[in-house]
């Protein structure tokens, strides 16, 4: 069956939405609102296309449902997408061809297995304004019928109490093709590469240690980071929340992904040494196609065993066999760090809107949250505290998943003492409150800055100071520090501006308690800090500067500030949407917050 020519336009828009997760906010007549959305949007692989409308999306899926009833139409679908992408100059011709070929098989298989109607599929891709997402939504987990213990808020440790010093690494994004002197401004989604082509009217060159642009890191910068981090030790342990490969998502292979996983893992082992345990979590860029993480019910060559088995092999020096078993199954695990402290590493790709395999079934993929409940109940029974690590912050997850996670956090607030994420590349946090009043703070998801420069950032890493290993320790975060490599100075030696420093030093950007005048970083402290941001704009602008790792070009005022405060308060996605609508953003802010391919 030949598709109508008009459907090629539909297919292109739909496919790009599915490949890249979500759309840019539609332009508005208010310039200030446009500026706001640009400021707030997360870094992403950008293409020259605008927002898909709800009726258009539904038309796309109606056509796709009919077309894909026949396997013979698969090549026609892919060809239509590829040709329109090229002819409309939505990306470079090579990028259009490669990305269509890379994504087509997995996406079409997921779509064919999906039970979603067009209205439901478009609610997933465009947002709740286009329909009701999840044929099973809202879904609820089963919690044990064990009464919640009385709430015991954390109290500051006595002076001199032990503290644990934890190194946190995230979003390394090593680019094997990074080339000094290459074009830092190019039309491709990723620049500073050997084949990057600059527009004729502008030419900036990639620096030796990194570049303020849409560029990732050369390997020497990754090694320099690890060398400096090792020198700043000793570390009690390390959290590492994924995203190893670069943003060249149109040209990646499984072999390349596994090679980069192996190289970076072994570099971490080399520099940090055999006596420091690293606890990894899986990012959305570890797979290819990017964001494609089929749940365990998908078998054979399309399953994730190619990735999870290699991770288990490379990480076996850090994790016990029982943790490796669940890692091989679904990319998540639990392990005891110290007596009284347990870690849970979640595969947050099972909550991600960009994971198109969730169109097949988004109800607690891999039963991961139900498994989490079991682990938390067992820890509550034993009197353990639990840290949770993952890549994507829960406030940016699909609504049902996010709601259930929030509910779990409320039930086990006495047990969960820390949450640590990455993904946004920025330095921020999201709050959790008691569900009955949404006013009493009970948890904080700390979101750490990236190692990569993507986009327009200094490289960075985080250090957490955690209530230490002693009887009745709260195991809460007491403080944290952010370290950066200032590219302006690193790429220019003193007295020789054209020569980079040979061994640049990573410097302390700030320490949270000192910067904000706090005594600790308990949930109540972070909630109080938000109130300070509302009342004291100087404090908020300081946060905005730190959020961008010391490299920001403009202040965040008015609607931008309101949007940011909404994000900080919203550890649950529907809270982000409500704050969005209440402040008159008509759904734009929530969609900008979740659109990310970091």
Coordinates of C-alpha atoms in Angstrom, one line a residue:
X1 CA 0.0 0.0 0.0
X2 CA 1.5 3.4 -1.1
X3 CA 1.1 6.2 1.5
X4 CA -0.4 9.5 0.3
X5 CA 2.3 12.1 -0.4
X6 CA 0.9 14.3 2.4
X7 CA 1.5 11.6 4.9
X8 CA 5.2 12.0 4.4
X9 CA 5.0 15.3 6.2
X10 CA 3.1 13.7 9.0
X11 CA 5.5 10.8 9.2
X12 CA 8.5 13.1 9.4
X13 CA 7.1 15.2 12.2
X14 CA 5.9 12.1 14.1
X15 CA 9.2 10.3 13.7
X16 CA 11.3 13.2 14.9
X17 CA 9.1 13.6 17.9
X18 CA 9.6 9.9 18.7
X19 CA 13.3 10.0 18.1
X20 CA 14.0 13.1 20.1
X21 CA 11.5 12.7 22.8
X22 CA 9.5 15.9 22.7
X23 CA 9.0 19.2 20.8
X24 CA 10.2 22.7 21.3
X25 CA 7.6 24.9 22.8
X26 CA 5.5 26.6 20.1
X27 CA 6.4 30.3 19.6
X28 CA 4.3 32.8 21.4
X29 CA 3.6 36.5 20.7
X30 CA 5.1 37.5 24.0
X31 CA 8.9 37.9 23.6
X32 CA 9.5 37.6 27.3
X33 CA 7.8 34.2 27.3
X34 CA 9.9 33.0 24.4
X35 CA 13.1 34.1 26.2
X36 CA 11.9 32.4 29.3
X37 CA 11.4 29.1 27.6
X38 CA 14.8 29.3 25.9
X39 CA 16.5 30.0 29.3
X40 CA 14.7 27.1 31.0
X41 CA 15.0 24.4 28.3
X42 CA 17.4 21.6 29.1
X43 CA 20.3 21.0 26.8
X44 CA 19.3 18.8 23.9
X45 CA 20.2 17.7 20.4
X46 CA 18.5 20.4 18.4
X47 CA 17.0 20.1 14.9
X48 CA 15.4 22.9 12.9
X49 CA 11.8 21.9 13.3
X50 CA 8.9 23.3 15.4
X51 CA 6.1 22.1 17.5
X52 CA 3.8 19.4 16.2
X53 CA 0.1 20.1 16.8
X54 CA -2.3 17.7 18.5
X55 CA -4.6 17.2 15.4
X56 CA -1.5 16.6 13.2
X57 CA -0.1 14.0 15.7
X58 CA -3.4 12.1 15.7
X59 CA -3.5 12.1 12.0
X60 CA 0.1 10.8 11.9
X61 CA -0.8 7.8 14.1
X62 CA -3.9 7.0 12.3
X63 CA -1.9 6.8 9.0
X64 CA 0.8 4.8 10.7
X65 CA -1.6 2.3 12.2
X66 CA -2.9 1.6 8.8
X67 CA 0.4 1.7 7.0
X68 CA 2.2 -0.6 9.4
X69 CA -0.3 -3.4 9.1
X70 CA 1.8 -4.5 6.2
X71 CA 5.5 -5.2 6.6
X72 CA 6.1 -4.1 3.1
X73 CA 5.4 -0.5 4.0
X74 CA 8.2 -0.3 6.6
X75 CA 10.8 0.8 4.0
X76 CA 8.3 3.3 2.5
X77 CA 7.8 4.8 5.9
X78 CA 11.5 5.1 6.5
X79 CA 12.2 6.5 3.0
X80 CA 9.5 9.1 3.3
X81 CA 10.9 10.3 6.6
X82 CA 14.4 10.4 5.3
X83 CA 13.6 12.3 2.1
X84 CA 11.5 15.0 3.7
X85 CA 14.1 15.5 6.3
X86 CA 16.7 16.1 3.6
X87 CA 14.5 18.3 1.4
X88 CA 13.4 20.5 4.2
X89 CA 16.9 20.9 5.5
X90 CA 15.9 19.8 8.9
X91 CA 19.4 18.4 9.4
X92 CA 22.4 17.7 7.3
X93 CA 21.8 15.0 4.7
X94 CA 24.1 12.6 6.3
X95 CA 22.5 13.0 9.7
X96 CA 19.0 12.5 8.1
X97 CA 20.0 9.3 6.5
X98 CA 21.9 7.8 9.4
X99 CA 19.4 8.6 12.1
X100 CA 16.5 7.3 10.1
X101 CA 18.3 4.0 9.5
X102 CA 19.4 3.7 13.1
X103 CA 16.0 4.3 14.7
X104 CA 13.6 2.8 12.2
X105 CA 13.6 -0.9 13.2
X106 CA 13.2 -0.5 17.0
X107 CA 10.7 2.3 16.6
X108 CA 8.5 0.4 14.1
X109 CA 8.6 -2.8 16.2
X110 CA 7.6 -0.9 19.3
X111 CA 4.8 0.9 17.4
X112 CA 3.5 -2.4 16.0
X113 CA 3.4 -4.0 19.5
X114 CA 1.8 -0.9 21.1
X115 CA -1.8 -1.0 22.1
X116 CA -2.0 2.7 22.2
X117 CA -4.8 4.5 20.2
X118 CA -3.7 7.7 18.4
X119 CA -5.1 9.9 21.3
X120 CA -3.1 8.0 23.8
X121 CA 0.1 8.0 21.7
X122 CA -0.1 11.7 21.2
X123 CA -0.7 12.3 24.9
X124 CA 2.6 10.5 25.4
X125 CA 4.4 12.5 22.8
X126 CA 2.7 15.9 22.8
X127 CA 1.4 16.1 26.3
X128 CA -1.8 15.7 28.4
X129 CA -3.4 18.5 26.4
X130 CA -3.6 16.1 23.5
X131 CA -5.3 13.2 25.3
X132 CA -5.0 10.8 28.2
X133 CA -1.8 8.9 28.2
X134 CA -1.4 5.2 29.3
X135 CA -4.1 2.7 28.5
X136 CA -3.6 1.6 32.1
X137 CA -3.2 5.1 33.6
X138 CA -3.3 6.0 36.4
X139 CA -1.7 2.9 37.7
X140 CA -0.9 2.3 41.4
X141 CA 1.6 0.2 43.2
X142 CA 0.8 -2.2 46.0
X143 CA 2.3 -1.1 49.3
X144 CA 2.6 -3.5 52.2
X145 CA -0.1 -3.3 54.9
X146 CA 2.5 -2.4 57.4
X147 CA 1.7 0.9 59.2
X148 CA 4.0 3.8 58.5
X149 CA 6.2 4.4 61.6
X150 CA 6.0 7.8 63.3
X151 CA 8.0 10.4 61.4
X152 CA 11.4 11.3 62.9
X153 CA 12.8 14.4 61.2
X154 CA 16.6 14.3 60.9
X155 CA 18.6 16.3 63.5
X156 CA 22.0 17.8 63.0
X157 CA 24.9 15.5 64.1
X158 CA 26.9 16.3 67.2
X159 CA 30.1 18.3 66.6
X160 CA 32.9 16.0 65.5
X161 CA 30.6 13.2 64.3
X162 CA 32.0 11.2 61.4
X163 CA 31.1 12.3 57.9
X164 CA 31.3 10.3 54.6
X165 CA 32.9 12.0 51.6
X166 CA 31.3 10.9 48.4
X167 CA 32.5 11.7 44.9
X168 CA 29.7 12.1 42.3
X169 CA 30.2 11.8 38.6
X170 CA 27.6 12.2 35.9
X171 CA 27.1 12.9 32.2
X172 CA 30.7 12.5 31.0
X173 CA 29.8 12.4 27.3
X174 CA 33.2 11.5 25.9
X175 CA 33.5 12.4 22.2
X176 CA 36.1 10.3 20.4
X177 CA 35.9 12.6 17.4
X178 CA 36.6 15.8 19.3
X179 CA 39.3 17.8 17.4
X180 CA 41.2 20.9 18.5
X181 CA 40.7 23.7 16.0
X182 CA 37.6 22.2 14.5
X183 CA 34.4 24.3 14.1
X184 CA 32.7 25.1 17.4
X185 CA 29.7 26.6 15.6
X186 CA 28.2 24.2 13.2
X187 CA 24.7 23.2 11.9
X188 CA 25.0 19.6 13.2
X189 CA 23.6 18.7 16.6
X190 CA 27.1 18.2 17.9
X191 CA 30.2 20.3 17.0
X192 CA 33.9 20.5 17.8
X193 CA 34.4 17.3 15.7
X194 CA 36.8 16.6 12.9
X195 CA 34.0 16.8 10.3
X196 CA 32.2 19.8 11.8
X197 CA 31.5 22.5 9.3
X198 CA 31.2 26.1 10.4
X199 CA 28.9 28.7 8.7
X200 CA 30.7 31.1 6.5
X201 CA 29.7 34.1 8.7
X202 CA 31.2 32.8 11.9
X203 CA 34.1 30.7 12.9
X204 CA 35.1 29.7 16.4
X205 CA 37.5 26.9 17.0
X206 CA 37.4 24.0 19.5
X207 CA 39.7 24.5 22.5
X208 CA 42.2 22.0 23.8
X209 CA 40.4 21.1 27.0
X210 CA 36.8 21.8 25.9
X211 CA 34.6 24.5 24.4
X212 CA 31.7 26.7 25.3
X213 CA 29.4 25.4 22.7
X214 CA 27.3 22.4 21.8
X215 CA 30.4 20.2 22.2
X216 CA 31.3 17.2 24.3
X217 CA 34.6 16.3 26.0
X218 CA 37.9 15.0 24.6
X219 CA 39.3 12.0 26.5
X220 CA 42.2 14.0 27.9
X221 CA 39.7 16.2 29.8
X222 CA 38.0 13.2 31.3
X223 CA 41.4 11.8 32.4
X224 CA 42.3 15.2 33.8
X225 CA 39.1 15.2 35.8
X226 CA 39.7 11.8 37.2
X227 CA 43.3 12.6 38.0
X228 CA 42.3 15.7 39.9
X229 CA 39.4 13.9 41.7
X230 CA 41.9 11.2 42.8
X231 CA 44.2 13.8 44.1
X232 CA 41.3 15.4 46.1
X233 CA 40.5 12.1 47.8
X234 CA 40.3 9.9 49.7
X235 CA 36.7 9.0 49.0
X236 CA 34.5 6.8 51.0
X237 CA 32.7 5.7 47.9
X238 CA 31.6 7.1 44.5
X239 CA 28.3 7.5 42.8
X240 CA 28.3 7.6 39.0
X241 CA 25.0 8.1 37.2
X242 CA 25.7 7.5 33.6
X243 CA 25.7 9.0 30.1
X244 CA 29.1 8.0 28.8
X245 CA 28.8 8.5 25.0
X246 CA 28.7 11.8 23.1
X247 CA 25.6 13.4 21.6
X248 CA 26.3 12.1 18.1
X249 CA 23.2 10.0 18.4
X250 CA 22.7 9.6 14.6
X251 CA 25.9 7.6 14.1
X252 CA 26.4 5.3 17.1
X253 CA 26.7 1.5 17.1
X254 CA 26.5 -1.1 19.8
X255 CA 30.2 -1.8 19.4
X256 CA 31.0 1.8 19.9
X257 CA 28.8 2.1 23.0
X258 CA 30.3 -0.9 24.6
X259 CA 33.9 0.2 23.8
X260 CA 33.3 3.6 25.4
X261 CA 31.7 2.0 28.5
X262 CA 34.7 -0.2 28.9
X263 CA 37.3 2.6 28.4
X264 CA 35.6 5.0 30.9
X265 CA 35.0 2.2 33.4
X266 CA 38.7 1.2 33.3
X267 CA 39.9 4.8 33.5
X268 CA 37.8 5.3 36.7
X269 CA 39.3 2.1 38.1
X270 CA 42.8 3.2 37.1
X271 CA 42.7 6.7 38.6
X272 CA 40.6 6.1 41.7
X273 CA 42.2 2.8 42.5
X274 CA 41.1 -0.6 43.6
X275 CA 40.1 0.3 47.1
X276 CA 37.4 2.8 46.2
X277 CA 34.0 1.3 45.3
X278 CA 32.0 2.9 42.5
X279 CA 28.3 2.5 42.3
X280 CA 27.0 3.2 38.8
X281 CA 23.5 3.9 37.4
X282 CA 22.5 3.7 33.7
X283 CA 22.0 6.9 31.7
X284 CA 19.7 7.3 28.6
X285 CA 22.7 7.6 26.3
X286 CA 24.2 4.2 27.1
X287 CA 21.9 2.5 24.5
X288 CA 21.7 2.9 20.8
X289 CA 19.3 4.1 19.5
X290 CA 19.4 6.7 22.3
X291 CA 16.7 6.4 24.9
X292 CA 15.7 2.9 23.6
X293 CA 15.5 0.6 26.6
X294 CA 13.1 -2.3 26.0
X295 CA 11.7 -3.8 29.2
X296 CA 12.7 -7.4 30.0
X297 CA 9.7 -8.9 28.1
X298 CA 11.5 -8.1 24.9
X299 CA 13.8 -10.9 24.0
X300 CA 16.4 -11.8 21.3
X301 CA 18.5 -9.3 19.5
X302 CA 16.2 -6.3 20.4
X303 CA 16.6 -7.0 24.2
X304 CA 19.1 -5.0 26.3
X305 CA 21.3 -8.1 27.2
X306 CA 24.0 -6.7 24.9
X307 CA 24.4 -3.7 27.2
X308 CA 23.5 -5.1 30.6
X309 CA 25.8 -8.2 30.3
X310 CA 28.8 -6.0 29.4
X311 CA 28.0 -3.6 32.3
X312 CA 27.8 -6.6 34.7
X313 CA 31.2 -7.8 33.4
X314 CA 32.9 -4.4 33.7
X315 CA 31.4 -3.5 37.0
X316 CA 31.9 -6.9 38.7
X317 CA 34.8 -5.5 40.7
X318 CA 32.4 -3.1 42.4
X319 CA 29.2 -5.0 42.8
X320 CA 28.3 -8.4 44.4
X321 CA 26.8 -11.2 42.4
X322 CA 23.2 -10.6 43.6
X323 CA 23.4 -7.0 42.4
X324 CA 24.8 -8.1 39.1
X325 CA 21.9 -10.5 38.7
X326 CA 19.2 -7.8 38.7
X327 CA 21.6 -5.5 36.7
X328 CA 21.6 -8.2 33.9
X329 CA 17.8 -8.5 34.2
X330 CA 16.7 -4.8 34.1
X331 CA 19.6 -2.5 34.7
X332 CA 18.9 -1.8 38.4
X333 CA 20.3 -3.3 41.7
X334 CA 20.7 -2.9 45.4
X335 CA 23.8 -3.3 47.6
X336 CA 24.8 -2.6 51.2
X337 CA 27.4 0.2 51.3
X338 CA 28.1 0.0 55.0
X339 CA 26.3 -1.6 57.9
X340 CA 23.1 0.5 58.3
X341 CA 23.3 2.1 54.8
X342 CA 21.9 0.5 51.6
X343 CA 22.0 1.8 48.0
X344 CA 19.4 1.4 45.4
X345 CA 20.4 2.1 41.8
X346 CA 17.4 2.7 39.5
X347 CA 17.1 2.4 35.8
X348 CA 15.3 5.7 35.2
X349 CA 14.9 4.9 31.5
X350 CA 11.8 3.0 32.5
X351 CA 10.2 6.3 33.5
X352 CA 11.3 8.3 30.5
X353 CA 8.8 9.7 28.0
X354 CA 11.6 9.5 25.3
X355 CA 11.8 5.7 25.7
X356 CA 9.4 4.7 22.9
X357 CA 9.3 1.1 24.1
X358 CA 7.0 2.3 26.9
X359 CA 4.3 2.8 24.2
X360 CA 3.9 -1.0 24.4
X361 CA 3.3 -0.9 28.2
X362 CA 4.3 1.8 30.6
X363 CA 2.9 0.2 33.8
X364 CA 5.9 -0.2 36.1
X365 CA 8.3 -1.5 33.5
X366 CA 10.4 -4.5 34.8
X367 CA 8.3 -4.2 38.1
X368 CA 11.1 -2.0 39.2
X369 CA 9.1 0.2 41.5
X370 CA 7.4 -2.8 43.1
X371 CA 10.9 -4.3 43.6
X372 CA 11.9 -0.9 45.2
X373 CA 9.0 -1.1 47.6
X374 CA 10.2 -4.6 48.7
X375 CA 13.7 -3.4 49.2
X376 CA 12.6 -0.4 51.3
X377 CA 10.2 -2.4 53.4
X378 CA 13.0 -4.9 54.2
X379 CA 15.4 -2.0 55.0
X380 CA 12.7 -0.4 57.3
X381 CA 12.4 -3.7 59.1
X382 CA 16.2 -3.9 59.6
X383 CA 16.5 -0.2 60.6
X384 CA 18.7 0.6 57.5
X385 CA 18.9 3.9 55.7
X386 CA 18.7 4.0 51.9
X387 CA 20.3 6.2 49.3
X388 CA 18.7 6.1 45.8
X389 CA 20.7 7.0 42.7
X390 CA 19.6 7.3 39.1
X391 CA 20.1 9.3 35.9
X392 CA 16.8 11.1 35.1
X393 CA 15.3 13.1 38.0
X394 CA 11.9 11.7 39.0
X395 CA 10.2 15.0 38.6
X396 CA 10.9 14.7 34.8
X397 CA 9.4 11.3 34.5
X398 CA 6.1 10.1 33.0
X399 CA 3.3 11.3 35.3
X400 CA 2.1 7.9 36.6
X401 CA 5.6 6.7 37.3
X402 CA 6.5 10.0 39.0
X403 CA 3.3 9.9 41.1
X404 CA 4.0 6.4 42.3
X405 CA 7.6 7.2 43.1
X406 CA 6.5 10.2 45.1
X407 CA 4.0 8.0 47.0
X408 CA 6.8 5.5 47.8
X409 CA 9.0 8.4 49.1
X410 CA 6.1 9.5 51.4
X411 CA 5.6 6.1 52.8
X412 CA 9.3 5.4 53.4
X413 CA 10.5 8.9 54.4
X414 CA 12.1 7.5 57.6
X415 CA 14.2 5.1 55.5
X416 CA 15.1 7.1 52.4
X417 CA 17.8 9.6 53.4
X418 CA 19.3 10.6 50.1
X419 CA 18.4 10.9 46.3
X420 CA 21.0 11.6 43.7
X421 CA 20.5 12.2 40.0
X422 CA 22.1 13.9 36.9
X423 CA 20.8 14.2 33.3
X424 CA 20.1 17.9 33.1
X425 CA 23.8 18.9 33.0
X426 CA 22.9 21.6 35.5
X427 CA 23.3 22.2 39.3
X428 CA 19.8 22.1 40.8
X429 CA 17.4 20.1 43.1
X430 CA 13.8 19.1 43.4
X431 CA 11.7 19.0 46.6
X432 CA 9.4 16.4 47.9
X433 CA 6.6 17.2 50.4
X434 CA 4.1 15.2 52.4
X435 CA 1.1 14.2 50.2
X436 CA -1.5 15.3 52.7
X437 CA -0.7 18.9 52.8
X438 CA 2.1 19.4 50.2
X439 CA 3.8 21.7 52.7
X440 CA 6.0 19.7 55.0
X441 CA 9.3 19.0 53.2
X442 CA 10.4 15.4 53.5
X443 CA 12.9 14.8 50.7
X444 CA 15.3 16.4 48.3
X445 CA 16.5 15.0 44.9
X446 CA 19.9 16.5 44.4
X447 CA 20.7 17.0 40.7
X448 CA 24.4 17.3 40.0
X449 CA 26.2 19.2 37.2
X450 CA 27.7 17.4 34.3
X451 CA 31.3 16.6 33.4
X452 CA 30.6 17.6 29.8
X453 CA 30.5 21.2 28.5
X454 CA 27.3 20.5 26.5
X455 CA 25.9 23.2 26.1
X456 CA 28.0 26.3 26.9
X457 CA 29.1 25.0 30.3
X458 CA 32.3 24.5 32.2
X459 CA 33.2 20.8 33.0
X460 CA 32.3 19.9 36.6
X461 CA 31.9 17.3 39.3
X462 CA 30.3 17.1 42.7
X463 CA 31.3 16.1 46.2
X464 CA 28.7 15.2 48.9
X465 CA 29.3 15.3 52.6
X466 CA 27.0 12.7 54.2
X467 CA 26.2 12.1 57.9
X468 CA 28.7 9.3 58.6
X469 CA 29.0 5.8 59.8
X470 CA 28.0 5.7 63.4
X471 CA 25.1 4.5 65.5
X472 CA 21.8 6.4 64.7
X473 CA 23.3 8.4 61.9
X474 CA 20.7 10.1 59.7
X475 CA 22.8 9.4 56.5
X476 CA 21.4 12.6 55.1
X477 CA 23.4 15.0 53.0
X478 CA 25.0 17.7 55.2
X479 CA 26.8 19.7 52.5
X480 CA 28.0 19.5 49.0
X481 CA 30.7 21.2 46.8
X482 CA 30.9 21.8 43.1
X483 CA 34.3 21.8 41.3
X484 CA 34.8 23.1 37.8
X485 CA 37.5 23.4 35.1
X486 CA 37.4 27.0 34.0
X487 CA 37.8 26.7 30.2
X488 CA 38.7 30.4 29.8
X489 CA 41.9 29.9 31.8
X490 CA 42.6 26.3 31.0
X491 CA 42.7 26.9 27.3
X492 CA 45.1 29.8 27.7
X493 CA 48.4 29.5 29.6
X494 CA 49.5 32.7 31.5
X495 CA 51.8 34.6 29.2
X496 CA 51.0 32.4 26.2
X497 CA 47.4 33.0 25.2
X498 CA 47.5 30.6 22.3
X499 CA 48.9 27.7 24.3
X500 CA 46.7 25.7 26.7
X501 CA 47.7 24.9 30.2
X502 CA 49.5 21.5 30.4
X503 CA 47.9 20.4 33.7
X504 CA 45.0 22.6 34.6
X505 CA 43.5 22.5 38.1
X506 CA 39.9 22.0 38.9
X507 CA 38.8 24.7 41.4
X508 CA 36.1 24.9 44.0
X509 CA 33.2 26.9 42.6
X510 CA 31.2 26.9 45.8
X511 CA 30.2 25.0 49.0
X512 CA 26.5 25.0 49.5
X513 CA 26.3 25.8 53.2
X514 CA 28.8 28.7 52.9
X515 CA 27.3 30.1 49.8
X516 CA 23.7 30.2 51.1
X517 CA 24.3 30.6 54.9
X518 CA 22.9 27.2 55.9
X519 CA 23.8 24.8 58.6
X520 CA 23.0 21.6 56.6
X521 CA 21.1 20.4 53.5
X522 CA 18.2 18.6 55.2
X523 CA 14.8 18.9 53.4
X524 CA 13.7 21.7 55.7
X525 CA 16.9 23.6 54.9
X526 CA 16.4 23.3 51.2
X527 CA 12.8 24.3 51.5
X528 CA 13.9 27.4 53.5
X529 CA 16.4 28.1 50.8
X530 CA 13.6 28.3 48.3
X531 CA 11.8 30.8 50.4
X532 CA 14.9 32.8 50.5
X533 CA 15.1 32.7 46.7
X534 CA 11.6 34.2 46.6
X535 CA 12.4 37.0 49.0
X536 CA 16.0 37.8 48.1
X537 CA 16.7 38.1 44.4
X538 CA 20.5 38.3 45.0
X539 CA 20.5 34.8 46.5
X540 CA 18.5 33.5 43.6
X541 CA 20.8 35.0 41.0
X542 CA 23.7 33.5 42.9
X543 CA 21.9 30.1 42.5
X544 CA 21.3 30.8 38.8
X545 CA 25.1 31.4 38.4
X546 CA 26.0 28.2 40.2
X547 CA 23.3 26.3 38.3
X548 CA 25.3 26.9 35.1
X549 CA 28.7 26.0 36.7
X550 CA 29.9 29.6 36.6
X551 CA 29.2 30.3 33.0
X552 CA 26.0 32.2 32.4
X553 CA 25.4 35.2 30.1
X554 CA 22.2 36.7 31.6
X555 CA 20.2 37.1 34.7
X556 CA 17.0 35.1 35.4
X557 CA 14.1 37.5 36.1
X558 CA 10.3 37.5 36.4
X559 CA 8.8 34.6 34.5
X560 CA 12.1 32.9 34.3
X561 CA 12.5 33.0 38.1
X562 CA 8.9 31.8 38.6
X563 CA 9.5 28.9 36.3
X564 CA 12.7 27.9 38.0
X565 CA 11.1 28.0 41.4
X566 CA 8.3 25.8 40.1
X567 CA 10.9 23.3 38.9
X568 CA 12.7 23.3 42.3
X569 CA 9.4 22.6 44.1
X570 CA 8.2 19.9 41.8
X571 CA 9.6 16.4 42.6
X572 CA 6.5 15.0 41.0
X573 CA 5.7 15.7 37.4
X574 CA 2.0 16.6 37.9
X575 CA 3.1 19.2 40.5
X576 CA 5.3 20.7 37.8
X577 CA 2.3 20.9 35.4
X578 CA 0.0 22.4 38.1
X579 CA 2.6 25.1 38.9
X580 CA 3.0 25.7 35.2
X581 CA -0.8 26.2 34.6
X582 CA -1.3 28.2 37.8
X583 CA 1.3 30.7 36.6
X584 CA -0.2 31.1 33.2
X585 CA 2.4 29.2 31.1
X586 CA -0.3 27.1 29.3
X587 CA 1.7 23.9 29.6
X588 CA 4.8 25.3 27.9
X589 CA 7.0 25.3 31.0
X590 CA 6.4 21.7 31.9
X591 CA 7.1 20.6 28.4
X592 CA 10.3 22.6 28.3
X593 CA 11.4 21.1 31.6
X594 CA 11.0 17.5 30.3
X595 CA 12.4 18.0 26.8
X596 CA 15.9 16.7 27.1
X597 CA 18.4 14.4 25.4
X598 CA 21.2 15.1 27.7

